[in-house]
Coordinates of C-alpha atoms and ligand atoms in Angstrom, one line a residue:
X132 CA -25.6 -26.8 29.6
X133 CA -27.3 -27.3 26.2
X134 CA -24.7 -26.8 23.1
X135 CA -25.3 -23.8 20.7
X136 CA -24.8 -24.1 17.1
X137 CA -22.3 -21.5 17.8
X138 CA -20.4 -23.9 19.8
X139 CA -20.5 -27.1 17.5
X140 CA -19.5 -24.8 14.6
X141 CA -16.4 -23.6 17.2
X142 CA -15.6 -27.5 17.6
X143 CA -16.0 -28.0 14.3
X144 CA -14.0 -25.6 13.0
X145 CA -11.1 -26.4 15.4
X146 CA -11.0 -30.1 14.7
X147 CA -10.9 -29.4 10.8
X148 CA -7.6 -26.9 11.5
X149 CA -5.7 -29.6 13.5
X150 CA -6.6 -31.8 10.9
X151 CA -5.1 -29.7 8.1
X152 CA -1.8 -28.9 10.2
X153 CA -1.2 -32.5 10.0
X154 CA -1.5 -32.7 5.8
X155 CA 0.0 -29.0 5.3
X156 CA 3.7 -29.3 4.4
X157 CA 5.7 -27.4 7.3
X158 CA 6.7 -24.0 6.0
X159 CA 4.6 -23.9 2.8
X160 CA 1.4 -23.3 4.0
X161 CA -0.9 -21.4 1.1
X162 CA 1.7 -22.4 -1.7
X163 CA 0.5 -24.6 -4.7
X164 CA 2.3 -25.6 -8.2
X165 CA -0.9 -25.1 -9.9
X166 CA -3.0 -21.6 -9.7
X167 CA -6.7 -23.3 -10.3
X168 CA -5.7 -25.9 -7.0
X169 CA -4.6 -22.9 -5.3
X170 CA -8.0 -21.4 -6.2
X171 CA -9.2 -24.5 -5.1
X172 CA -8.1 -24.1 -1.5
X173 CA -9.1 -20.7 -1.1
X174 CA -12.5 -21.3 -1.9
X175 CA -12.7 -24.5 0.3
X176 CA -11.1 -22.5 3.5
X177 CA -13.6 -19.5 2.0
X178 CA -16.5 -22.1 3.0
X179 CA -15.5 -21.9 6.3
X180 CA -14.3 -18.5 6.9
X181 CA -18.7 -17.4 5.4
X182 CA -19.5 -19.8 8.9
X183 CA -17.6 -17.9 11.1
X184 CA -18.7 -15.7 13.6
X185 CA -17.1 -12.1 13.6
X186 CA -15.5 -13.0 16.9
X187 CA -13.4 -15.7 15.2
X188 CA -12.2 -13.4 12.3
X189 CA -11.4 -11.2 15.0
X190 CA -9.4 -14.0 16.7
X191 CA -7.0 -14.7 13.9
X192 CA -6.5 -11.3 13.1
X193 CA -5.0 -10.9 16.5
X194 CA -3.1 -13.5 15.7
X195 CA -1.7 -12.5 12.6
X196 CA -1.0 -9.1 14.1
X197 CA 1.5 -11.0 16.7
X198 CA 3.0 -12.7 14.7
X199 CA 3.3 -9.6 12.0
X200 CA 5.1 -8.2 14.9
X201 CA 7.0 -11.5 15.8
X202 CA 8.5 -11.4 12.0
X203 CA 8.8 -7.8 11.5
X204 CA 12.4 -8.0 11.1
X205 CA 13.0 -11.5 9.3
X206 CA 10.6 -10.2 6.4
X207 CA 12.4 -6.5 6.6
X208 CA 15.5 -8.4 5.7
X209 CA 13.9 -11.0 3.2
X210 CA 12.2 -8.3 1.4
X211 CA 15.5 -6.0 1.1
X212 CA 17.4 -9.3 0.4
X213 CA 15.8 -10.6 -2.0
X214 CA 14.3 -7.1 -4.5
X215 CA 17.6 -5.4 -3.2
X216 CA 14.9 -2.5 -2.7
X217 CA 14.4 -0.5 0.8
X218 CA 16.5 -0.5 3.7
X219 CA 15.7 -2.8 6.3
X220 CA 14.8 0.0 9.8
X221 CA 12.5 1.2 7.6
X222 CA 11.2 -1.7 6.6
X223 CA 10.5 -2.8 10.4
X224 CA 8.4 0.3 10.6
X225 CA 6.4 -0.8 8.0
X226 CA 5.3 -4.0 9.2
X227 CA 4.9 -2.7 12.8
X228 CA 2.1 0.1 11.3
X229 CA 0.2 -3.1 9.1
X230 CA -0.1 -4.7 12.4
X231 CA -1.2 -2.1 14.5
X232 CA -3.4 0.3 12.2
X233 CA -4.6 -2.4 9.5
X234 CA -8.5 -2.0 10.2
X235 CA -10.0 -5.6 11.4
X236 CA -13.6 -6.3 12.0
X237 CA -14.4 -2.8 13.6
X238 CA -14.3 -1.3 9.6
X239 CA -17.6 -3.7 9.1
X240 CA -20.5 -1.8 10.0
X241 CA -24.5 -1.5 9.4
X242 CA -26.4 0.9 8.6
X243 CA -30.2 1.2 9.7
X244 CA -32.9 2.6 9.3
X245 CA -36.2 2.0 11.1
X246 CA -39.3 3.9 11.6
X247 CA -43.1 2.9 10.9
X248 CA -42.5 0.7 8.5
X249 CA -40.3 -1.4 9.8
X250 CA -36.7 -2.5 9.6
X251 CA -33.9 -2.4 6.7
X252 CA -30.5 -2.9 7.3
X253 CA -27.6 -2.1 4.7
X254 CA -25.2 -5.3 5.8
X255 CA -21.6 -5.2 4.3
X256 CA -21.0 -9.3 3.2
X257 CA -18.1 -11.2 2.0
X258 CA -17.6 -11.6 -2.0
X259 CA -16.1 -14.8 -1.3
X260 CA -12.4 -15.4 -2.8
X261 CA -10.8 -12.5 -4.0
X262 CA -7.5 -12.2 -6.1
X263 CA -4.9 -10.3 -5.3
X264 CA -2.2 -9.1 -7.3
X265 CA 0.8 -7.2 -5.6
X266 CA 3.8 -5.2 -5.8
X267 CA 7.6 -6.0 -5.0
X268 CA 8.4 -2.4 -3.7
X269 CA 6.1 -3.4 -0.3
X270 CA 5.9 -7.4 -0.5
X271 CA 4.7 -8.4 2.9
X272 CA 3.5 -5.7 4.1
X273 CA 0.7 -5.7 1.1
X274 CA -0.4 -9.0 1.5
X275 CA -0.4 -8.8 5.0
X276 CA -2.2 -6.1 5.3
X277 CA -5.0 -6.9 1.9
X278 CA -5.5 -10.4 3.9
X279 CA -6.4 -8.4 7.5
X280 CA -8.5 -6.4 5.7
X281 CA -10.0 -8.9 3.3
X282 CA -10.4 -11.9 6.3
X283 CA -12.0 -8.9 8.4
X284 CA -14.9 -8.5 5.5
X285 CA -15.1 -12.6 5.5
X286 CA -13.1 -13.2 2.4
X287 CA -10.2 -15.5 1.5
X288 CA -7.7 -14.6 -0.7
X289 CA -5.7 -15.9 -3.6
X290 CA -2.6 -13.7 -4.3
X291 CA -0.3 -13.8 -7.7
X292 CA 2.7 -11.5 -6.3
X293 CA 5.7 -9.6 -8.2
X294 CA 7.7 -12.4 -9.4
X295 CA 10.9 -10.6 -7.8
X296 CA 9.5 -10.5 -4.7
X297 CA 8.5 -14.4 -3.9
X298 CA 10.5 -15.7 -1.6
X299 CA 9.3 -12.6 1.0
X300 CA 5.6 -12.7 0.0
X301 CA 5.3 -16.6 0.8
X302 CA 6.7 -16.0 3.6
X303 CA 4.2 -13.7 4.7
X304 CA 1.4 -15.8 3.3
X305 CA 2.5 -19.3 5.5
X306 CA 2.8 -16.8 8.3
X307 CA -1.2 -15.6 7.5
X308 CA -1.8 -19.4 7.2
X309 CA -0.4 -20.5 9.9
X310 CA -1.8 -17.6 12.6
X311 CA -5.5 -19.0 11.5
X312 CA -4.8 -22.3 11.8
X313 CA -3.0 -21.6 15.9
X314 CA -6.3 -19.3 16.4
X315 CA -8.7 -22.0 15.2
X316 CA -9.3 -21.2 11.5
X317 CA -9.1 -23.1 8.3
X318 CA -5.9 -23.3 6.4
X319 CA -5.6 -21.7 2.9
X320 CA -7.0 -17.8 4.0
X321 CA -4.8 -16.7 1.2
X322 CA -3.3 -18.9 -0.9
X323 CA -0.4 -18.5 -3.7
X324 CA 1.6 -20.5 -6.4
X325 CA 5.0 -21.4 -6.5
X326 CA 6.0 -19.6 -9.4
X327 CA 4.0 -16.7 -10.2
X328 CA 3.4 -15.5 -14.2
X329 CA 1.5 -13.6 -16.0
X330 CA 0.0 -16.5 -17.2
X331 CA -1.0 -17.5 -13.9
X332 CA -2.0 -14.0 -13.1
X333 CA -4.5 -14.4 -16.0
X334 CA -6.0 -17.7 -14.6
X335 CA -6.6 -15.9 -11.7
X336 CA -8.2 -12.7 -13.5
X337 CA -10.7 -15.2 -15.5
X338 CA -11.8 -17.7 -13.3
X339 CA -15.2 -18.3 -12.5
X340 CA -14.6 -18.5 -8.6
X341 CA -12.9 -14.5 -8.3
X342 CA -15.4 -12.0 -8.4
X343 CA -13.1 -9.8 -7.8
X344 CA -9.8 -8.3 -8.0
X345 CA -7.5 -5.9 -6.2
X346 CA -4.4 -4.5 -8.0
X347 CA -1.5 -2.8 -6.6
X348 CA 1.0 -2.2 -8.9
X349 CA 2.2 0.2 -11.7
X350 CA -0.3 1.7 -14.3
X351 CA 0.0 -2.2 -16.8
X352 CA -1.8 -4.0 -14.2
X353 CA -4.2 -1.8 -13.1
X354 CA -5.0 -1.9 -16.7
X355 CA -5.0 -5.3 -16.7
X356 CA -7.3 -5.7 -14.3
X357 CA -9.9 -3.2 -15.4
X358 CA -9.9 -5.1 -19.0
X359 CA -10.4 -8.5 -17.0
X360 CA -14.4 -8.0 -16.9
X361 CA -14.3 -8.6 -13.3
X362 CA -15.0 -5.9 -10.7
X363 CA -11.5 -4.4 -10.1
X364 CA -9.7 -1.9 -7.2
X365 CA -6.9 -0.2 -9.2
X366 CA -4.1 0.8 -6.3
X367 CA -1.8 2.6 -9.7
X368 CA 1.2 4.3 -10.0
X369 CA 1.3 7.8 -8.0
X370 CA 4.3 11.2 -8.6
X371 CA 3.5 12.8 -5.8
X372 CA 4.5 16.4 -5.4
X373 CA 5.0 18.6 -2.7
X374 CA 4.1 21.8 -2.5
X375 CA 6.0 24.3 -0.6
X376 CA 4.6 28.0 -0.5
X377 CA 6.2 31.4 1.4
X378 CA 3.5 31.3 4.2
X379 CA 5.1 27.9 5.1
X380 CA 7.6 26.3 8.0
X381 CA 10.3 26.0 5.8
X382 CA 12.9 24.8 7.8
X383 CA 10.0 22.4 8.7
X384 CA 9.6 21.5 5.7
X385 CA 12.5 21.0 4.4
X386 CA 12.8 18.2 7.4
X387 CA 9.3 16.6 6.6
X388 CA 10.1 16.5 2.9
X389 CA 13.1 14.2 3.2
X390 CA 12.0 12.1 6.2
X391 CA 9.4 11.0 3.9
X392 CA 11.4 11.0 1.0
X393 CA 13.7 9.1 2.0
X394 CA 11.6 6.6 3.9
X395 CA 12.5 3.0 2.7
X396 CA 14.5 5.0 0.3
X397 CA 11.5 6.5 -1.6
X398 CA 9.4 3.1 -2.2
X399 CA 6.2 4.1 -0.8
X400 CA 3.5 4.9 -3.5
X401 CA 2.8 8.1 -1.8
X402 CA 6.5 9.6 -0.7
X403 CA 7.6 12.5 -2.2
X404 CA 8.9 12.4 -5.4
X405 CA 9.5 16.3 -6.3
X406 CA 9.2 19.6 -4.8
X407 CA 7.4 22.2 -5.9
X408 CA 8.2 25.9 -4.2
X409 CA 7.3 29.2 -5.1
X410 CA 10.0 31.5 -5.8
X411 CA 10.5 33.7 -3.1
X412 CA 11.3 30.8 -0.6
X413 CA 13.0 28.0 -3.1
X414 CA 16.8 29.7 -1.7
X415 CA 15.8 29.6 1.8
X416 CA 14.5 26.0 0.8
X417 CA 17.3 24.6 -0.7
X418 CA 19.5 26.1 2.5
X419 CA 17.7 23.9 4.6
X420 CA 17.5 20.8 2.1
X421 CA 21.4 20.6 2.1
X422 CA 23.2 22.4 5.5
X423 CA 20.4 21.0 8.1
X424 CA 18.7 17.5 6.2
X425 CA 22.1 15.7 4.4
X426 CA 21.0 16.2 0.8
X427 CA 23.4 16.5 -2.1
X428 CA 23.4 18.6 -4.3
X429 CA 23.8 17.8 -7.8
X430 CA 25.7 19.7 -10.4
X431 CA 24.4 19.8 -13.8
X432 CA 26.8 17.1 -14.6
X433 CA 26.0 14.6 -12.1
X434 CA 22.2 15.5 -13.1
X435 CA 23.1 14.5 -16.5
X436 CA 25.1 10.9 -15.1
X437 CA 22.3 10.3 -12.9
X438 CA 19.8 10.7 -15.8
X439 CA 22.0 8.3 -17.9
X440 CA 22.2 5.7 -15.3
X441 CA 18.7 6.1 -13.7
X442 CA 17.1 6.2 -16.7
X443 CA 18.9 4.1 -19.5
X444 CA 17.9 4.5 -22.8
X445 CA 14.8 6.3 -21.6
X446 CA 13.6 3.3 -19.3
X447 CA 13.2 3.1 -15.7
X448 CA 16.5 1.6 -14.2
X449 CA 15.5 -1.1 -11.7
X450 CA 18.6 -1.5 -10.8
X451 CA 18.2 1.8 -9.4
X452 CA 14.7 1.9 -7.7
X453 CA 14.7 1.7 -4.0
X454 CA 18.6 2.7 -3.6
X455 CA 19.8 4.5 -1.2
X456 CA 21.1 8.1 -2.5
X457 CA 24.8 7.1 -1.4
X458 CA 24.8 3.7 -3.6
X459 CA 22.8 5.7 -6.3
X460 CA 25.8 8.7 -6.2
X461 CA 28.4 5.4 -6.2
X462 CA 26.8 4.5 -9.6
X463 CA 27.9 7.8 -11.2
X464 CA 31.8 7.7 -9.7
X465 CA 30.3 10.0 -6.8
X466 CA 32.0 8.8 -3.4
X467 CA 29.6 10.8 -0.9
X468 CA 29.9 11.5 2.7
X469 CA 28.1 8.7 5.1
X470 CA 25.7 11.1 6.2
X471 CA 23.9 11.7 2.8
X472 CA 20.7 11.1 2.6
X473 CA 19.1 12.7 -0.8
X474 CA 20.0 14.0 -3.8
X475 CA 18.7 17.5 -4.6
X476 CA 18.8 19.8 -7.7
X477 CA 16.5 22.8 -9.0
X478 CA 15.1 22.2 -12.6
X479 CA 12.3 22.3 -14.9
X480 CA 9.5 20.5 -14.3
X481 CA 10.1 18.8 -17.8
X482 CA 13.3 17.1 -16.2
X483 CA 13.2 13.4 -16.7
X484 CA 14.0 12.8 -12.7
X485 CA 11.2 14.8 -11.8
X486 CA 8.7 13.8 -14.1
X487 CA 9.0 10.7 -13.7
X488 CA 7.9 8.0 -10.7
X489 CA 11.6 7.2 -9.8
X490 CA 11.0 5.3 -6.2
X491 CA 14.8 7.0 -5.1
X492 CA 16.0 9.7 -3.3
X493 CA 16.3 11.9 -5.8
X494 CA 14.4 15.5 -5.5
X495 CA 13.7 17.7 -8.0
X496 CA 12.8 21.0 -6.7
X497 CA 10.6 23.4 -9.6
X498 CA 10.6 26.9 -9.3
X499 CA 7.0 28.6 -9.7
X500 CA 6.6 32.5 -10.0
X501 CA 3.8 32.1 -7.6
X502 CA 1.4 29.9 -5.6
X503 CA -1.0 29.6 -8.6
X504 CA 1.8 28.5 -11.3
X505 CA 3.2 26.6 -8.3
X506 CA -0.3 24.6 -8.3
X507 CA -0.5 24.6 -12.0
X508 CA 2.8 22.7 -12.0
X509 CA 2.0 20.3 -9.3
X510 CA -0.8 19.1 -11.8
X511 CA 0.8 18.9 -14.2
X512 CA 4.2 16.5 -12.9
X513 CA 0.8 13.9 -10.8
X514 CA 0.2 13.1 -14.1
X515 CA -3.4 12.9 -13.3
X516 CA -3.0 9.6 -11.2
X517 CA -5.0 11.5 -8.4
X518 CA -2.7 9.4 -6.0
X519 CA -1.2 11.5 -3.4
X520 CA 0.2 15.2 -3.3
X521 CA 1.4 17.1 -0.3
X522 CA 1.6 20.7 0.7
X523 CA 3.8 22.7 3.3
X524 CA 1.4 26.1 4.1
X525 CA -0.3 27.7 6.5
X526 CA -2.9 29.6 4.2
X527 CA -5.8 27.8 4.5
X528 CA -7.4 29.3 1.1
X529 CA -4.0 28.0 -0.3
X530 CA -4.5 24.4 0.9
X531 CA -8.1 24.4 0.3
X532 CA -7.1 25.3 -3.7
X533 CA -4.4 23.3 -4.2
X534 CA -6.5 20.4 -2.8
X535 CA -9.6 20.9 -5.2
X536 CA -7.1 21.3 -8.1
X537 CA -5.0 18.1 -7.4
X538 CA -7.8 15.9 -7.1
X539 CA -5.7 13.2 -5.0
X540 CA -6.9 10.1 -2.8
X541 CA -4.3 11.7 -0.5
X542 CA -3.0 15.0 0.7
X543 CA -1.2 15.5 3.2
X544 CA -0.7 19.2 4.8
X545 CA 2.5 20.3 6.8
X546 CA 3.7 16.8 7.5
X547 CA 5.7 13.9 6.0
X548 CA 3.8 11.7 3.5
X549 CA 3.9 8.7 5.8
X550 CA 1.8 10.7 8.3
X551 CA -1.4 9.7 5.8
X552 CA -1.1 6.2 6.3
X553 CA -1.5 6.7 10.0
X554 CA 2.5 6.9 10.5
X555 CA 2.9 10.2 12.8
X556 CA -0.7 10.9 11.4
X557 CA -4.2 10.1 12.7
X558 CA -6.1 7.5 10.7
X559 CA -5.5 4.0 9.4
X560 CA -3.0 2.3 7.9
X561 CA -3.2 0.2 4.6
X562 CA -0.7 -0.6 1.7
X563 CA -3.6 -0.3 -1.3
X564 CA -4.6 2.9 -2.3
X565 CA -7.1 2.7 -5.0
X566 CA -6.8 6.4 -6.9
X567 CA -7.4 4.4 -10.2
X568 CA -11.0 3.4 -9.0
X569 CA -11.6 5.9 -6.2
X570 CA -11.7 3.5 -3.3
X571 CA -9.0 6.0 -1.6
X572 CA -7.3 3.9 1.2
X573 CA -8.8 0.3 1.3
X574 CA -9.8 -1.1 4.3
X575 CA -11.9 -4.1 5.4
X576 CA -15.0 -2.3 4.2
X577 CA -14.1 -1.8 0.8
X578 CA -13.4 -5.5 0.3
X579 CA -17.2 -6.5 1.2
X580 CA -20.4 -5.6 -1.0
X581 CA -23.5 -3.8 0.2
X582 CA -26.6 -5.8 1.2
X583 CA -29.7 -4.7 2.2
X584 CA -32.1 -6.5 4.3
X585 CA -35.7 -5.1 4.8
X586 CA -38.8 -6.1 7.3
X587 CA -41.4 -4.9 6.5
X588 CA -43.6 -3.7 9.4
X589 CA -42.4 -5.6 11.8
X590 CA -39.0 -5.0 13.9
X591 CA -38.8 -1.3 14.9
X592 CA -39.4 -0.9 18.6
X593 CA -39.4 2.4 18.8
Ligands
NAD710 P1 4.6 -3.4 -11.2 O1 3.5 -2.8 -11.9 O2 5.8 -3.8 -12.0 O3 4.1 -4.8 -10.6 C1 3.0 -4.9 -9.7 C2 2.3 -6.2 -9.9 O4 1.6 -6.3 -11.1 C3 3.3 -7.4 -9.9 O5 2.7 -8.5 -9.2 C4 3.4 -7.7 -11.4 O6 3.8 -9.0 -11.6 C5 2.0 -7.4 -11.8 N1 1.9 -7.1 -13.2 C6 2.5 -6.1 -13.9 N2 2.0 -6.0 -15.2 C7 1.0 -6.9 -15.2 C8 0.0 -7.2 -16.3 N3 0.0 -6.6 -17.4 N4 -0.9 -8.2 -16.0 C9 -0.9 -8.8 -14.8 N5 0.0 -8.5 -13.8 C10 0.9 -7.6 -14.0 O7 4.9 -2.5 -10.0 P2 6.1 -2.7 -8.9 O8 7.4 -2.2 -9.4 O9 6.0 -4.0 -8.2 O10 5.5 -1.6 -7.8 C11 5.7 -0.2 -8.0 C12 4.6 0.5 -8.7 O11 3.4 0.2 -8.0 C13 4.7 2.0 -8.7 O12 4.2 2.5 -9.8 C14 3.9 2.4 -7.4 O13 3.4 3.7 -7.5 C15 2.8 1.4 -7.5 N6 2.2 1.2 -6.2 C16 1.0 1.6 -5.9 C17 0.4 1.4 -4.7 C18 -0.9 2.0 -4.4 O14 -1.4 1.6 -3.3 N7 -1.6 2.8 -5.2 C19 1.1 0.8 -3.7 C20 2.4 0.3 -4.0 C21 2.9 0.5 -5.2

């Protein structure tokens, strides 16, 4: 049987991997000292990754999946161990949804179009070694799930994560390493450095080799990475608000509000963060928040503690942020019952727990006079981040406004938030939602740039 070029790259390609798992250090695969020889390494395994066929991206994103799945629970605990952020069931969940809804090589498609002139083809190609930049409130599961979907468009990855979070993301990124290198890719898909800076950050941001960069993180790095020159995806900060009007479920609301609230304690970009209801229901509301869903109820005086502590001298208390609400009532002399979930109060939208992005479950609920005023308000506390709002209704001309007027990369109607990244929700997962730069949910696709390929005259069968 003649060989295929096909095949000798196959060969090729598996003879160069058992090489490198001879050199690579055990358990440090991906990690340098230096960011440009990190670079470096990225760009060399990106040499290889261009020459592969779809079928062997595919093959190492299975791989990763497993052994996502394998270490769903050692990175769960790594993650709450070292940011002290999240709770570790939840945690499990997440990495279970990044390997079974992260979009592989299925999100690259072509467009065509051919007729009596011929052929064109829009093909979606690789950018070649793209720098990531991630968050410590989801570690793993964003760099496992930017390298799926950034492998899956044919790209290689170099990632400067959240300092606090280190330990967890190289874990994840040997584990990324080393699922290539058992399916028969090159080492180095995505690469990192020991210590990551802002300096090194920078290095990334400017050097000649990234052509572009995705950002997941607060509203300083999207920033950041939108002055860098470079094409950016902005994931930013979100406040999402839900929405709760008379024609709703509300006992079912109520329940869907603090399942996703309180999901990894409140971490996720896109869980609730306040509650707006109209008037007439906010009673009935509350009833449900507190005697069927274990939230607490604050007093004006705990609101005030919890203000103190959570937000200390007007700063975000990270000390705080991915609590649970039992340790966070601890922190004000509070001894709560085991069962408590969240902590609830009615106030002004002008509060400083429900205006800002506190990642802890802690619920403001604002009263509106009606649905418009409730809408007006839900505005008004999203900041304009266009992130993610929810809404608990069954008017559809309610929905339909409140949707137009929000303007977010995600809405999410009559369900927890999670159901919108495929959790209890149709759809696909991903941990990078690009509202900044109005990518919406990244997936492989958006890590890839649009080519167009055109015969002229020749080609169309038809
Ligand atoms: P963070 O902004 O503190 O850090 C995020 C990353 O950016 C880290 O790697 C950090 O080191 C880096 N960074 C911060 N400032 C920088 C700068 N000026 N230059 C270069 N790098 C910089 O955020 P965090 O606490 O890790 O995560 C929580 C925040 O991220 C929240 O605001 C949350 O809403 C947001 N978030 C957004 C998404 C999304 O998909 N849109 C997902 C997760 C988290």
């Amino acid at each position: 049987m003649p060989i295929s070029e096909t095949m000798v790259q196959d060969i090729v390609q598996e003879v160069m991997a058992k090489m490198q798992i001879a050199e690579a250090p055990a358990g440090k695969h991906g990690v340098f000292k230096d960011m440009n020889d990190a670079i470096e390494a990225a760009k060399k395994a990106d040499q290889i990754v261009r020459r592969m066929s779809m079928d062997q991206r595919e093959k190492i994103i299975t791989c990763i999946r497993k052994k996502t799945r394998e270490n769903a629970e050692i990175l769960a605990r790594m993650g709450v161990d070292e940011t002290g952020m999240g709770n570790v069931g939840d945690k499990i969940l997440k990495h279970h949804l990044v390997a079974d809804k992260t979009p592989g090589t299925e999100d690259i498609t072509t467009t065509a179009w051919s007729g009596d002139r011929g052929l064109t083809l829009i093909e979606m190609g690789p950018f070649g070694v793209i720098g990531a930049i991630t968050p410590c409130t989801n570690p793993s599961e964003t760099i496992l799930c930017n390298t799926i979907g950034m492998l899956a468009g044919g790209n290689t990855v170099v990632f400067n994560p959240h300092p606090a979070a280190i330990k967890t993301s190289i874990y994840a990124i040997n584990l990324l390493n080393e699922a290539s290198l058992e399916a028969g890719g090159p080492d180095n898909i995505a690469v990192t450095v020991e210590k990551p800076t802002l300096e090194t950050s920078n290095i990334m941001m400017k050097h000649k080799d990234i052509p572009l960069i995705a950002a997941t993180g607060g509203p300083g790095v999207v920033t950041a990475v939108l002055s860098s020159g470079k094409r950016g995806i902005g994931a930013g900060a979100g406040n999402p608000p839900a929405l709760v009007d008379e024609t709703a479920d509300i006992r079912k609301a109520a329940q869907d509000i603090v399942n996703g609230c309180t999901f990894d304690n409140n971490l996720p970009c896109i869980a609730e963060k306040e509650i707006v209801a109209v008037s007439s229901i906010v009673d009935e509301l509350m009833h449900y928040l507190i005697t069927e869903n274990d939230c607490y109820l604050a007093s004006k005086e705990e609101q005030d503690k919890l203000t103190e502590v959570v937000l200390a001298g007007g700063k975000l208390n990270r000390k705080c942020v991915g609590r649970d609400a039992r340790t966070l009532l601890s922190m004000i002399g509070v001894n709560a019952p085991a069962n408590i979930r969240c902590i609830v109060f009615e106030g002004p939208k002008e509060h400083p727990l429900i205006t800002t992005e506190l990642m802890m479950p802690i619920l403001g609920v604002v009263r509106a006079k009606d649905f418009d005023d409730a809408v007006e308000q839900a505005v008004w506390l999203e900041h304009g981040n266009r992130h993610s709002a929810h809404i608990h209704s069954k008017n559809i001309d309610n929905i339909t406004k409140y949707a137009k007027a929000i303007d977010t990369a995600i809405l999410v109607k009559n369900a927890p938030s999670y159901a919108a990244l495929g959790f209890g929700g149709e759809g696909f997962c991903t941990f990078t939602i690009a509202s900044r730069t109005g990518e919406g949910l990244t997936s492989a696709s958006t890590f890839t740039k649009r080519r167009r390929c055109t015969m002229s005259d020749s080609l169309c069968i038809r």
